[in-house]
């Protein structure tokens, strides 16, 4: 595994960060999702460090990184700010951004708000914000599949997520979304990371701080006007890799995506939601091929 470096950011948090490769090479920053860490990318970091400067933080609230106490500390704008502050701390100007799950949500938002910094975008099983919110109103299957978000927002859940409760969460809140068995060193790593004081609450606070509306099945809430209004495009060349066996995020998330991402490549992979390590060879092959056909336009590492 890539060793971790502790980096204090201008946003007021310190993150554990895996860094590898030569600083003079093009930079790639990898953002993990729930309930993981930089280990999401263990099969990608070694591959792309061969010709890139690769950076993978444990995002705020996760593993050993800082865990601010308030729910508002996990609103999406905060980890977006962490991302830019991390790039600044490492003297990275422009970079390729890779995100999975919540890391992908942050990547979409960062690409929309910081096109001056993010040159290329790679998304793995993370829905576009407009398409996801629209699907929660319009697609009954996606609405049903997303009810776990409402459960995760219940703060009563936290008190049971210690000791044996972490084992139960592993089996019922995580492993059931995975298409392969997790055991041994990998399982132990999750339980160790989750056992960090305050980690489970902090990780779940990402759901609580999100403005995404998850209607209950059969509910007919008022439809937000912005769902049917013009939405700004993602201007960067974008690769979307999608594990087609994902039980939480359904194929509807790919429908109409090109309307909002003009320079789009989609690669579907036979895997579940955790595609970076469920199908690492296919993921690495897709990213490697796409990088070749979408070369960086400028020097991305200033240091």
Short mmCIF file of C-alpha atoms in Angstrom, two decimals:
data_model
loop_
_atom_site.label_atom_id
_atom_site.label_comp_id
_atom_site.label_asym_id
_atom_site.label_seq_id
_atom_site.Cartn_x
_atom_site.Cartn_y
_atom_site.Cartn_z
CA UNK A 1 0.00 0.00 0.00
CA UNK A 2 1.04 3.60 -0.64
CA UNK A 3 2.21 5.25 2.62
CA UNK A 4 0.20 8.16 4.01
CA UNK A 5 1.34 11.74 4.52
CA UNK A 6 -0.46 14.12 6.88
CA UNK A 7 -1.27 17.40 5.12
CA UNK A 8 -2.76 20.47 6.83
CA UNK A 9 -5.08 22.37 4.49
CA UNK A 10 -6.06 26.02 4.37
CA UNK A 11 -9.67 24.90 4.94
CA UNK A 12 -8.77 24.10 8.56
CA UNK A 13 -8.65 20.31 8.34
CA UNK A 14 -5.73 17.92 8.09
CA UNK A 15 -6.03 14.88 5.84
CA UNK A 16 -4.09 11.64 5.51
CA UNK A 17 -3.02 11.48 1.88
CA UNK A 18 -1.45 8.77 -0.27
CA UNK A 19 1.01 10.31 -2.74
CA UNK A 20 3.09 8.47 -5.35
CA UNK A 21 4.90 9.08 -8.60
CA UNK A 22 7.15 11.89 -9.75
CA UNK A 23 5.99 15.44 -9.06
CA UNK A 24 7.07 16.54 -12.53
CA UNK A 25 4.51 14.28 -14.18
CA UNK A 26 0.84 15.08 -14.89
CA UNK A 27 -1.24 14.98 -11.73
CA UNK A 28 -4.24 12.77 -10.96
CA UNK A 29 -6.26 13.25 -7.76
CA UNK A 30 -8.49 10.36 -6.64
CA UNK A 31 -11.52 10.89 -4.36
CA UNK A 32 -13.07 7.89 -2.60
CA UNK A 33 -16.64 7.51 -1.40
CA UNK A 34 -18.63 5.95 1.44
CA UNK A 35 -17.67 3.99 3.51
CA UNK A 36 -14.10 3.72 2.27
CA UNK A 37 -10.80 5.61 2.18
CA UNK A 38 -7.82 6.07 -0.13
CA UNK A 39 -7.74 2.22 -0.23
CA UNK A 40 -10.55 2.40 -2.80
CA UNK A 41 -7.80 3.16 -5.29
CA UNK A 42 -5.21 0.58 -4.25
CA UNK A 43 -5.25 -1.00 -7.72
CA UNK A 44 -5.17 2.34 -9.54
CA UNK A 45 -2.45 4.20 -7.63
CA UNK A 46 0.31 1.74 -8.45
CA UNK A 47 -0.77 1.59 -12.09
CA UNK A 48 -0.95 5.32 -12.75
CA UNK A 49 2.02 6.30 -10.59
CA UNK A 50 4.14 4.81 -13.36
CA UNK A 51 3.59 7.95 -15.47
CA UNK A 52 1.56 10.35 -13.28
CA UNK A 53 1.81 12.10 -9.94
CA UNK A 54 -1.05 10.43 -8.06
CA UNK A 55 -2.76 11.78 -4.95
CA UNK A 56 -5.50 10.05 -2.95
CA UNK A 57 -6.71 11.62 0.31
CA UNK A 58 -8.76 10.11 3.07
CA UNK A 59 -11.47 12.74 2.81
CA UNK A 60 -12.70 14.72 5.82
CA UNK A 61 -14.52 12.48 8.27
CA UNK A 62 -12.90 9.26 7.04
CA UNK A 63 -10.29 6.95 8.59
CA UNK A 64 -7.64 9.00 10.39
CA UNK A 65 -8.37 12.34 8.72
CA UNK A 66 -9.90 15.19 10.73
CA UNK A 67 -13.56 14.88 11.67
CA UNK A 68 -15.18 18.29 12.20
CA UNK A 69 -18.12 18.02 14.62
CA UNK A 70 -21.03 19.72 12.82
CA UNK A 71 -23.22 18.22 10.12
CA UNK A 72 -22.74 21.43 8.13
CA UNK A 73 -19.01 20.67 8.00
CA UNK A 74 -19.81 17.94 5.45
CA UNK A 75 -21.89 19.98 3.01
CA UNK A 76 -20.50 19.31 -0.49
CA UNK A 77 -18.86 22.72 -0.79
CA UNK A 78 -16.53 21.80 2.10
CA UNK A 79 -14.86 18.73 0.53
CA UNK A 80 -14.74 20.60 -2.79
CA UNK A 81 -12.78 23.31 -0.98
CA UNK A 82 -10.56 20.60 0.57
CA UNK A 83 -9.80 19.29 -2.91
CA UNK A 84 -8.64 22.66 -4.21
CA UNK A 85 -6.71 23.35 -1.00
CA UNK A 86 -5.00 19.96 -1.30
CA UNK A 87 -3.97 20.72 -4.87
CA UNK A 88 -2.63 24.09 -3.70
CA UNK A 89 -0.72 22.48 -0.81
CA UNK A 90 1.00 20.13 -3.28
CA UNK A 91 1.65 22.90 -5.83
CA UNK A 92 -0.63 21.25 -8.38
CA UNK A 93 -2.18 23.65 -10.87
CA UNK A 94 -4.34 21.67 -13.31
CA UNK A 95 -5.09 17.98 -12.84
CA UNK A 96 -7.17 15.00 -13.83
CA UNK A 97 -9.83 14.33 -11.19
CA UNK A 98 -11.07 10.78 -10.52
CA UNK A 99 -14.02 10.15 -8.20
CA UNK A 100 -16.14 7.24 -7.02
CA UNK A 101 -19.46 7.34 -5.11
CA UNK A 102 -19.45 10.44 -2.84
CA UNK A 103 -16.01 11.22 -4.24
CA UNK A 104 -17.64 11.25 -7.66
CA UNK A 105 -20.36 13.62 -6.42
CA UNK A 106 -17.63 15.97 -5.23
CA UNK A 107 -15.83 15.52 -8.54
CA UNK A 108 -18.92 16.53 -10.56
CA UNK A 109 -19.35 19.64 -8.40
CA UNK A 110 -15.67 20.54 -8.52
CA UNK A 111 -15.56 20.18 -12.31
CA UNK A 112 -18.54 22.52 -12.67
CA UNK A 113 -17.10 25.12 -10.29
CA UNK A 114 -13.37 24.91 -11.00
CA UNK A 115 -12.83 24.34 -14.73
CA UNK A 116 -9.64 26.38 -14.42
CA UNK A 117 -8.11 23.64 -12.22
CA UNK A 118 -9.67 20.40 -13.41
CA UNK A 119 -8.57 19.43 -16.89
CA UNK A 120 -10.13 15.98 -17.25
CA UNK A 121 -12.77 14.12 -15.28
CA UNK A 122 -13.16 10.40 -14.55
CA UNK A 123 -16.32 9.29 -12.73
CA UNK A 124 -16.99 5.79 -11.41
CA UNK A 125 -20.52 4.92 -10.30
CA UNK A 126 -21.43 8.40 -9.16
CA UNK A 127 -24.50 10.04 -10.70
CA UNK A 128 -24.62 13.47 -12.27
CA UNK A 129 -26.35 15.76 -9.72
CA UNK A 130 -29.24 16.81 -11.94
CA UNK A 131 -29.92 13.35 -13.34
CA UNK A 132 -29.78 11.80 -9.86
CA UNK A 133 -32.20 14.25 -8.26
CA UNK A 134 -34.54 14.05 -11.24
CA UNK A 135 -34.50 10.24 -11.09
CA UNK A 136 -35.49 10.32 -7.41
CA UNK A 137 -38.67 12.13 -8.44
CA UNK A 138 -39.37 10.39 -11.75
CA UNK A 139 -38.05 6.83 -11.52
CA UNK A 140 -39.76 4.59 -8.93
CA UNK A 141 -37.00 1.97 -9.03
CA UNK A 142 -34.24 4.49 -8.33
CA UNK A 143 -36.33 6.04 -5.58
CA UNK A 144 -36.77 2.64 -3.95
CA UNK A 145 -33.06 1.82 -4.31
CA UNK A 146 -32.11 5.11 -2.61
CA UNK A 147 -34.15 4.72 0.57
CA UNK A 148 -30.97 3.74 2.42
CA UNK A 149 -30.03 7.43 2.25
CA UNK A 150 -32.97 8.26 4.48
CA UNK A 151 -31.89 5.57 6.94
CA UNK A 152 -28.34 6.93 6.97
CA UNK A 153 -29.67 10.40 7.80
CA UNK A 154 -31.24 9.14 11.03
CA UNK A 155 -28.84 10.11 13.82
CA UNK A 156 -30.24 7.33 16.02
CA UNK A 157 -28.24 4.96 13.85
CA UNK A 158 -24.92 6.19 15.21
CA UNK A 159 -25.17 4.88 18.75
CA UNK A 160 -25.25 1.28 17.52
CA UNK A 161 -22.21 1.63 15.28
CA UNK A 162 -19.54 0.61 17.77
CA UNK A 163 -18.01 -2.77 18.59
CA UNK A 164 -20.23 -5.55 17.31
CA UNK A 165 -22.38 -2.91 15.64
CA UNK A 166 -19.62 -2.31 13.12
CA UNK A 167 -19.70 -6.00 12.18
CA UNK A 168 -23.46 -5.76 11.66
CA UNK A 169 -23.05 -2.67 9.52
CA UNK A 170 -20.38 -4.43 7.49
CA UNK A 171 -22.78 -7.27 6.73
CA UNK A 172 -26.03 -5.35 6.23
CA UNK A 173 -25.03 -1.83 5.18
CA UNK A 174 -21.98 -2.51 3.05
CA UNK A 175 -21.24 -6.09 1.98
CA UNK A 176 -24.67 -6.58 0.43
CA UNK A 177 -23.80 -3.95 -2.17
CA UNK A 178 -20.62 -5.79 -3.17
CA UNK A 179 -20.44 -8.55 -5.79
CA UNK A 180 -17.53 -10.39 -4.18
CA UNK A 181 -16.59 -11.61 -0.70
CA UNK A 182 -14.56 -9.26 1.48
CA UNK A 183 -12.48 -11.00 4.11
CA UNK A 184 -9.08 -11.10 5.76
CA UNK A 185 -6.91 -8.00 5.44
CA UNK A 186 -9.50 -6.06 3.45
CA UNK A 187 -12.29 -6.58 5.98
CA UNK A 188 -9.95 -5.80 8.86
CA UNK A 189 -8.95 -2.53 7.19
CA UNK A 190 -12.58 -1.38 6.98
CA UNK A 191 -13.31 -2.23 10.60
CA UNK A 192 -10.14 -0.49 11.76
CA UNK A 193 -10.96 2.68 9.81
CA UNK A 194 -14.56 2.74 11.00
CA UNK A 195 -13.46 2.28 14.62
CA UNK A 196 -11.60 5.62 14.61
CA UNK A 197 -13.37 7.85 17.18
CA UNK A 198 -16.23 9.69 15.51
CA UNK A 199 -15.63 8.10 12.11
CA UNK A 200 -19.05 6.52 11.55
CA UNK A 201 -20.91 9.68 12.54
CA UNK A 202 -18.64 11.81 10.38
CA UNK A 203 -19.06 9.54 7.36
CA UNK A 204 -22.84 9.48 7.73
CA UNK A 205 -22.85 13.25 8.07
CA UNK A 206 -22.06 13.43 4.37
CA UNK A 207 -25.59 12.14 3.76
CA UNK A 208 -27.09 14.46 6.39
CA UNK A 209 -25.44 17.55 4.96
CA UNK A 210 -26.52 16.84 1.40
CA UNK A 211 -29.43 18.81 -0.06
CA UNK A 212 -30.53 15.84 -2.19
CA UNK A 213 -34.25 15.15 -1.65
CA UNK A 214 -35.14 11.46 -1.32
CA UNK A 215 -38.93 11.12 -1.47
CA UNK A 216 -40.49 8.09 0.17
CA UNK A 217 -42.02 5.47 -2.14
CA UNK A 218 -45.45 6.68 -3.23
CA UNK A 219 -44.85 10.20 -1.95
CA UNK A 220 -45.59 13.12 -4.32
CA UNK A 221 -43.64 16.09 -2.98
CA UNK A 222 -43.46 19.42 -4.75
CA UNK A 223 -41.09 19.25 -7.70
CA UNK A 224 -38.11 21.63 -7.47
CA UNK A 225 -38.20 24.05 -10.39
CA UNK A 226 -34.48 23.61 -11.09
CA UNK A 227 -35.03 20.01 -12.19
CA UNK A 228 -36.59 21.22 -15.43
CA UNK A 229 -34.51 24.38 -15.89
CA UNK A 230 -31.30 24.77 -17.92
CA UNK A 231 -28.27 23.25 -16.21
CA UNK A 232 -24.64 24.19 -16.93
CA UNK A 233 -22.59 21.64 -18.86
CA UNK A 234 -19.44 19.93 -17.65
CA UNK A 235 -16.89 21.31 -20.08
CA UNK A 236 -14.02 18.90 -19.40
CA UNK A 237 -13.50 15.69 -21.35
CA UNK A 238 -15.22 13.12 -19.12
CA UNK A 239 -14.95 9.36 -18.78
CA UNK A 240 -17.76 7.61 -16.93
CA UNK A 241 -17.07 4.02 -15.89
CA UNK A 242 -20.20 2.24 -14.68
CA UNK A 243 -20.46 -1.05 -12.84
CA UNK A 244 -23.70 -2.37 -14.31
CA UNK A 245 -24.54 -4.60 -11.32
CA UNK A 246 -24.82 -1.62 -8.97
CA UNK A 247 -27.88 -2.14 -6.75
CA UNK A 248 -27.86 1.40 -5.32
CA UNK A 249 -27.37 3.47 -8.48
CA UNK A 250 -29.32 2.10 -11.42
CA UNK A 251 -28.64 2.42 -15.18
CA UNK A 252 -31.12 5.33 -15.37
CA UNK A 253 -28.19 7.45 -14.17
CA UNK A 254 -26.65 7.14 -17.64
CA UNK A 255 -29.79 8.15 -19.51
CA UNK A 256 -29.40 11.53 -21.20
CA UNK A 257 -26.00 12.15 -19.61
CA UNK A 258 -24.49 13.40 -22.86
CA UNK A 259 -26.85 16.39 -22.81
CA UNK A 260 -24.97 17.73 -19.77
CA UNK A 261 -21.50 16.37 -20.58
CA UNK A 262 -20.73 17.20 -24.22
CA UNK A 263 -17.32 15.47 -24.37
CA UNK A 264 -18.39 12.15 -22.87
CA UNK A 265 -17.11 8.59 -23.00
CA UNK A 266 -19.06 5.85 -21.18
CA UNK A 267 -17.58 2.44 -20.42
CA UNK A 268 -19.83 -0.18 -18.82
CA UNK A 269 -18.17 -2.88 -16.71
CA UNK A 270 -19.58 -6.12 -15.32
CA UNK A 271 -19.20 -5.24 -11.64
CA UNK A 272 -21.09 -3.84 -8.71
CA UNK A 273 -21.02 -0.41 -7.13
CA UNK A 274 -17.41 -0.68 -5.91
CA UNK A 275 -16.04 -1.02 -9.41
CA UNK A 276 -12.50 0.35 -8.74
CA UNK A 277 -11.59 -2.82 -6.83
CA UNK A 278 -14.31 -5.21 -7.97
CA UNK A 279 -13.02 -4.98 -11.56
CA UNK A 280 -9.62 -3.25 -11.30
CA UNK A 281 -8.15 -4.55 -14.55
CA UNK A 282 -11.13 -3.36 -16.58
CA UNK A 283 -11.12 0.00 -14.80
CA UNK A 284 -7.40 0.55 -15.32
CA UNK A 285 -7.67 -0.46 -18.95
CA UNK A 286 -10.55 1.96 -19.54
CA UNK A 287 -8.78 4.87 -17.84
CA UNK A 288 -5.46 4.15 -19.54
CA UNK A 289 -7.04 4.01 -22.99
CA UNK A 290 -9.08 7.16 -22.42
CA UNK A 291 -6.09 9.14 -21.14
CA UNK A 292 -4.26 8.24 -24.32
CA UNK A 293 -7.05 9.58 -26.53
CA UNK A 294 -7.61 12.67 -24.32
CA UNK A 295 -4.08 13.90 -23.54
CA UNK A 296 -3.58 16.77 -21.14
CA UNK A 297 -3.36 20.14 -22.83
CA UNK A 298 -0.92 21.70 -20.40
CA UNK A 299 1.55 21.03 -17.62
CA UNK A 300 -0.52 20.08 -14.57
CA UNK A 301 2.04 20.05 -11.79
CA UNK A 302 3.56 23.39 -10.94
CA UNK A 303 5.92 22.20 -8.24
#
